[in-house]
Short mmCIF file of C-alpha atoms (C1' of nucleotides) in Angstrom, two decimals:
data_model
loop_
_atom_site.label_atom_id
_atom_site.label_comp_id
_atom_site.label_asym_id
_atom_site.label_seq_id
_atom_site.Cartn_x
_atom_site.Cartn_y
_atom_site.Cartn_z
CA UNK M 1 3.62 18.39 -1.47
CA UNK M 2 2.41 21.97 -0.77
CA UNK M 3 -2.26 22.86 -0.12
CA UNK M 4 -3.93 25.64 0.09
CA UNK M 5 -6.04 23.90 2.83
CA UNK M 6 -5.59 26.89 5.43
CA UNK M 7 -7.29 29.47 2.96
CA UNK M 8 -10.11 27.20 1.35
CA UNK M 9 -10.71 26.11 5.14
CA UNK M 10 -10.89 30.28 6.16
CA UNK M 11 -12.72 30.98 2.73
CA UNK M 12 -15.22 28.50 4.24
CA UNK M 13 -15.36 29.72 7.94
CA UNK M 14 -14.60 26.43 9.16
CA UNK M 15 -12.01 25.84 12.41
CA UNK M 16 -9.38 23.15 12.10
CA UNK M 17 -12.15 20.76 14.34
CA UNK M 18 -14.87 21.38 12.40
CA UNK M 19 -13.38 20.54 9.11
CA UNK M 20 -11.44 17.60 11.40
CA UNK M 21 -15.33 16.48 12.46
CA UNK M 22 -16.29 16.41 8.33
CA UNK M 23 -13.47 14.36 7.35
CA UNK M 24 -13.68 11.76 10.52
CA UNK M 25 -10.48 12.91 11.35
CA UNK M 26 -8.62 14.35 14.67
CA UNK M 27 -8.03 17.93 14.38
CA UNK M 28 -3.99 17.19 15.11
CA UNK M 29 -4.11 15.37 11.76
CA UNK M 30 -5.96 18.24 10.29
CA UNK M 31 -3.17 20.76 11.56
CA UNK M 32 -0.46 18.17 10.55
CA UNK M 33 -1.22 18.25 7.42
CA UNK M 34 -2.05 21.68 7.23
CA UNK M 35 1.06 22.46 8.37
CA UNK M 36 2.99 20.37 5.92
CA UNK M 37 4.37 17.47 8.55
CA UNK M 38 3.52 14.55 6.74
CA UNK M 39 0.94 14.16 3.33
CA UNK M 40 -2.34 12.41 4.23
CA UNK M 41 -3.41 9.07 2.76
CA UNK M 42 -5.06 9.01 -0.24
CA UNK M 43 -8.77 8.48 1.32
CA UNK M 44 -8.28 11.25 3.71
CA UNK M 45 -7.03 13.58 1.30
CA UNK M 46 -10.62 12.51 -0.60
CA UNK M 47 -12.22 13.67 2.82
CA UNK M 48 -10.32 16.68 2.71
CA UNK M 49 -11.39 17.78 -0.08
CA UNK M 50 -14.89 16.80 -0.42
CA UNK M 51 -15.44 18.93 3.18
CA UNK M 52 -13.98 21.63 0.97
CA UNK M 53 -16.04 21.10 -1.96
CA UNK M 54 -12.96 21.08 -4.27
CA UNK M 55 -10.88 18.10 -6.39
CA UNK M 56 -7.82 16.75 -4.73
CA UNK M 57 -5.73 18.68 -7.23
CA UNK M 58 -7.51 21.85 -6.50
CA UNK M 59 -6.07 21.22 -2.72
CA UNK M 60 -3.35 19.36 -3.04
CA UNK M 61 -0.25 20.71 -5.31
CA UNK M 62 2.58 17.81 -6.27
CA UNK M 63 5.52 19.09 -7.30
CA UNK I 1 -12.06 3.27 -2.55
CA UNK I 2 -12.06 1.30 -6.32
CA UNK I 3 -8.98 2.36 -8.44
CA UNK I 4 -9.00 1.76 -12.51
CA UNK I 5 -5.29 1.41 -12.51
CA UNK I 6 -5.64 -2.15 -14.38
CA UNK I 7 -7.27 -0.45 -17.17
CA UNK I 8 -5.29 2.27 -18.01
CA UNK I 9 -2.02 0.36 -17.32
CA UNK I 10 -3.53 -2.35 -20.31
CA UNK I 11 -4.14 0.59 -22.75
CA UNK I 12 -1.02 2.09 -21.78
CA UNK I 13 0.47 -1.59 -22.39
CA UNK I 14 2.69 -1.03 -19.80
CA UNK I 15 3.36 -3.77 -16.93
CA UNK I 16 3.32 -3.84 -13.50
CA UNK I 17 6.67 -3.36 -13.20
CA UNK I 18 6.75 -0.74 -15.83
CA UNK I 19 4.16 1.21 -13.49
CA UNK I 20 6.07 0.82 -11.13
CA UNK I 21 9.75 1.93 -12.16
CA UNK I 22 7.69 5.21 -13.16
CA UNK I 23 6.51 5.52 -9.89
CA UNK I 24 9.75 4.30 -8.19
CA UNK I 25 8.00 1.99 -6.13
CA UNK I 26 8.19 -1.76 -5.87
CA UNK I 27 5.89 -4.14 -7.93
CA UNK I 28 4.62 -5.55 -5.00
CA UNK I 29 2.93 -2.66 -3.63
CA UNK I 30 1.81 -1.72 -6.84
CA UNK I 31 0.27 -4.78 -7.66
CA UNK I 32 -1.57 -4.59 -4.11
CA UNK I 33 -3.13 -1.16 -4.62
CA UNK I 34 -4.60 -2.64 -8.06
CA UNK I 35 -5.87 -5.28 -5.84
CA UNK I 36 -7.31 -3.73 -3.58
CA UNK I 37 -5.40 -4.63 -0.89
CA UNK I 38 -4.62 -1.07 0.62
CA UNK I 39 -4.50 2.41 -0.23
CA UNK I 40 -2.00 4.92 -1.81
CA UNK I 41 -0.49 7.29 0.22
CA UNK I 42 -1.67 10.74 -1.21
CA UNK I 43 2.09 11.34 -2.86
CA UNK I 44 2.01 7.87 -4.28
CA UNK I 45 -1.24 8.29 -5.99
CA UNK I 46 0.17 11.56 -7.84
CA UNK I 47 2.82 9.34 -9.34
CA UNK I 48 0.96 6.87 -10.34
CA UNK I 49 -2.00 9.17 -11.98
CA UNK I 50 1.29 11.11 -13.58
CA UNK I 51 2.46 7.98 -14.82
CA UNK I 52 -0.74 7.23 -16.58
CA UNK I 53 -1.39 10.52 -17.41
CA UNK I 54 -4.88 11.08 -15.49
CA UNK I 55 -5.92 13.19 -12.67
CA UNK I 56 -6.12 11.14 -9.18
CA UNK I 57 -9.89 11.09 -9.68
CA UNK I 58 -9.45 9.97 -12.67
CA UNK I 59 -7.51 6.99 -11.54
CA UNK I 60 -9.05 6.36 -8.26
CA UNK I 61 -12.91 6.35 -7.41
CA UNK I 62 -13.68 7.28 -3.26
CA UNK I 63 -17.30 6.46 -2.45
"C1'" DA N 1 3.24 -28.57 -24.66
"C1'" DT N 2 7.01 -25.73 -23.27
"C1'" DT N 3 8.94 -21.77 -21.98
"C1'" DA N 4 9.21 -16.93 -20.58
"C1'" DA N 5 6.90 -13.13 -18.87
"C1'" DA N 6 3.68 -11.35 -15.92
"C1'" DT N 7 0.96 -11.52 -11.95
"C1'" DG N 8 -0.36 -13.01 -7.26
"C1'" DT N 9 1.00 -13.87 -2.63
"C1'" DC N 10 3.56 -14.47 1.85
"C1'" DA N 11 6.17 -12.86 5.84
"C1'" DA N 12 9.04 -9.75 8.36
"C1'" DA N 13 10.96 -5.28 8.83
"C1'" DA N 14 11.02 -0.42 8.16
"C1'" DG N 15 8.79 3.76 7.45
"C1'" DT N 16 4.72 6.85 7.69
"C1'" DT N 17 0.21 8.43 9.23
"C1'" DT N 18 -3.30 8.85 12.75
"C1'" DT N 19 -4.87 9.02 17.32
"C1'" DG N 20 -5.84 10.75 22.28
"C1'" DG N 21 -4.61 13.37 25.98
"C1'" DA N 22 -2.58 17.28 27.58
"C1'" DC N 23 -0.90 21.81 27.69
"C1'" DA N 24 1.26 26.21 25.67
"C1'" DA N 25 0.82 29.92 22.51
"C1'" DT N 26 -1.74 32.77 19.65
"C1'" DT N 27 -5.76 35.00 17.91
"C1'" DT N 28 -10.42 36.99 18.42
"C1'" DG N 29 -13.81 39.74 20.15
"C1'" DA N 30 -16.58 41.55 23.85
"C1'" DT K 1 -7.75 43.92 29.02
"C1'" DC K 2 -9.69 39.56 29.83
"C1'" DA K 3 -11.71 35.34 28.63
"C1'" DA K 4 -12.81 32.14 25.17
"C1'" DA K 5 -11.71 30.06 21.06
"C1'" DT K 6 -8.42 28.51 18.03
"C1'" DT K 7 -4.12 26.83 16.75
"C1'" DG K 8 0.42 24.71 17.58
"C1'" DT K 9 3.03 21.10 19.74
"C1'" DC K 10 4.64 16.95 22.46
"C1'" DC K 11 4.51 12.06 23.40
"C1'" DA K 12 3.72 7.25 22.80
"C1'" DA K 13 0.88 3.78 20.89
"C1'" DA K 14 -1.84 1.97 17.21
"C1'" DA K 15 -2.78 1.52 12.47
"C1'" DC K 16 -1.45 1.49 7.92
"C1'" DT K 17 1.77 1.58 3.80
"C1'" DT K 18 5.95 0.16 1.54
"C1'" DT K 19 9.89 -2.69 0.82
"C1'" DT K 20 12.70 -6.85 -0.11
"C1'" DG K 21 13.16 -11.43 -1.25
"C1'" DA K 22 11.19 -15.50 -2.45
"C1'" DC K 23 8.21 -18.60 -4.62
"C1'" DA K 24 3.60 -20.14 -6.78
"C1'" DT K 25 0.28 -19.34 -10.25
"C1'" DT K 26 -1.43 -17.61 -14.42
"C1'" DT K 27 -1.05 -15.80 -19.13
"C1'" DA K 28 0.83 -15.44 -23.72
"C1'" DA K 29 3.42 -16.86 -27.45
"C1'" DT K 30 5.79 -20.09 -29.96
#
DNA sequence: ATTAAATGTCAAAAGTTTTGGACAATTTGA
DNA sequence: TCAAATTGTCCAAAACTTTTGACATTTAAT
């Protein structure tokens, strides 16, 4: 599972913590993920990318 | 987070089980996320909108 | 009414994600 | 160049998802 979070979140001006504070999440999460360690769970991936203003899809590339 | 997986499986006349072959997971789980009972991981959720041939947000309904 | 298929459910174990705290490394900009 | 901000990383614990196997319940069809 690859994302584009890293540029959306730069596109945005937004830090790792800030986007971590939007989604309720901890900002080692946000980097995790970021950083392709392990895929979120479906209702943070929703967080993701509602903080992003994009559809899961448009962040999140399977396959 | 509500999920329309029911639904589209019906129209799709496809089983539980069939679902979940396509997904290569076990009935059980899938049966639970149609229930309610917990949420997809993110990758799991992409197989099981491929396998009905939806988007995620299609499929599943955050907030 | 009987059967088979499909669905619901339980419990225990294994696997994965998320967290907090802490600190190192890197980047940014004044 | 220095300090501050940001990012990367480690650990261990908590929380959550998934699996297997088994059995009960419901649904559908004959």
């Amino acid at each position: 599972m690859k994302n584009i979070i890293k540029q959306l979140r730069k596109k945005s001006n937004m830090t790792q913590a800030k986007l971590a504070e939007l989604c309720k999440a901890s900002r080692q999460t946000i980097n995790c993920i970021e950083n392709d360690k392990y895929d979120p769970t479906l209702e943070l991936a929703f967080k993701i990318a509602r903080a992003l203003e994009k559809n899961i899809e448009e962040v999140f590339i399977y396959e």
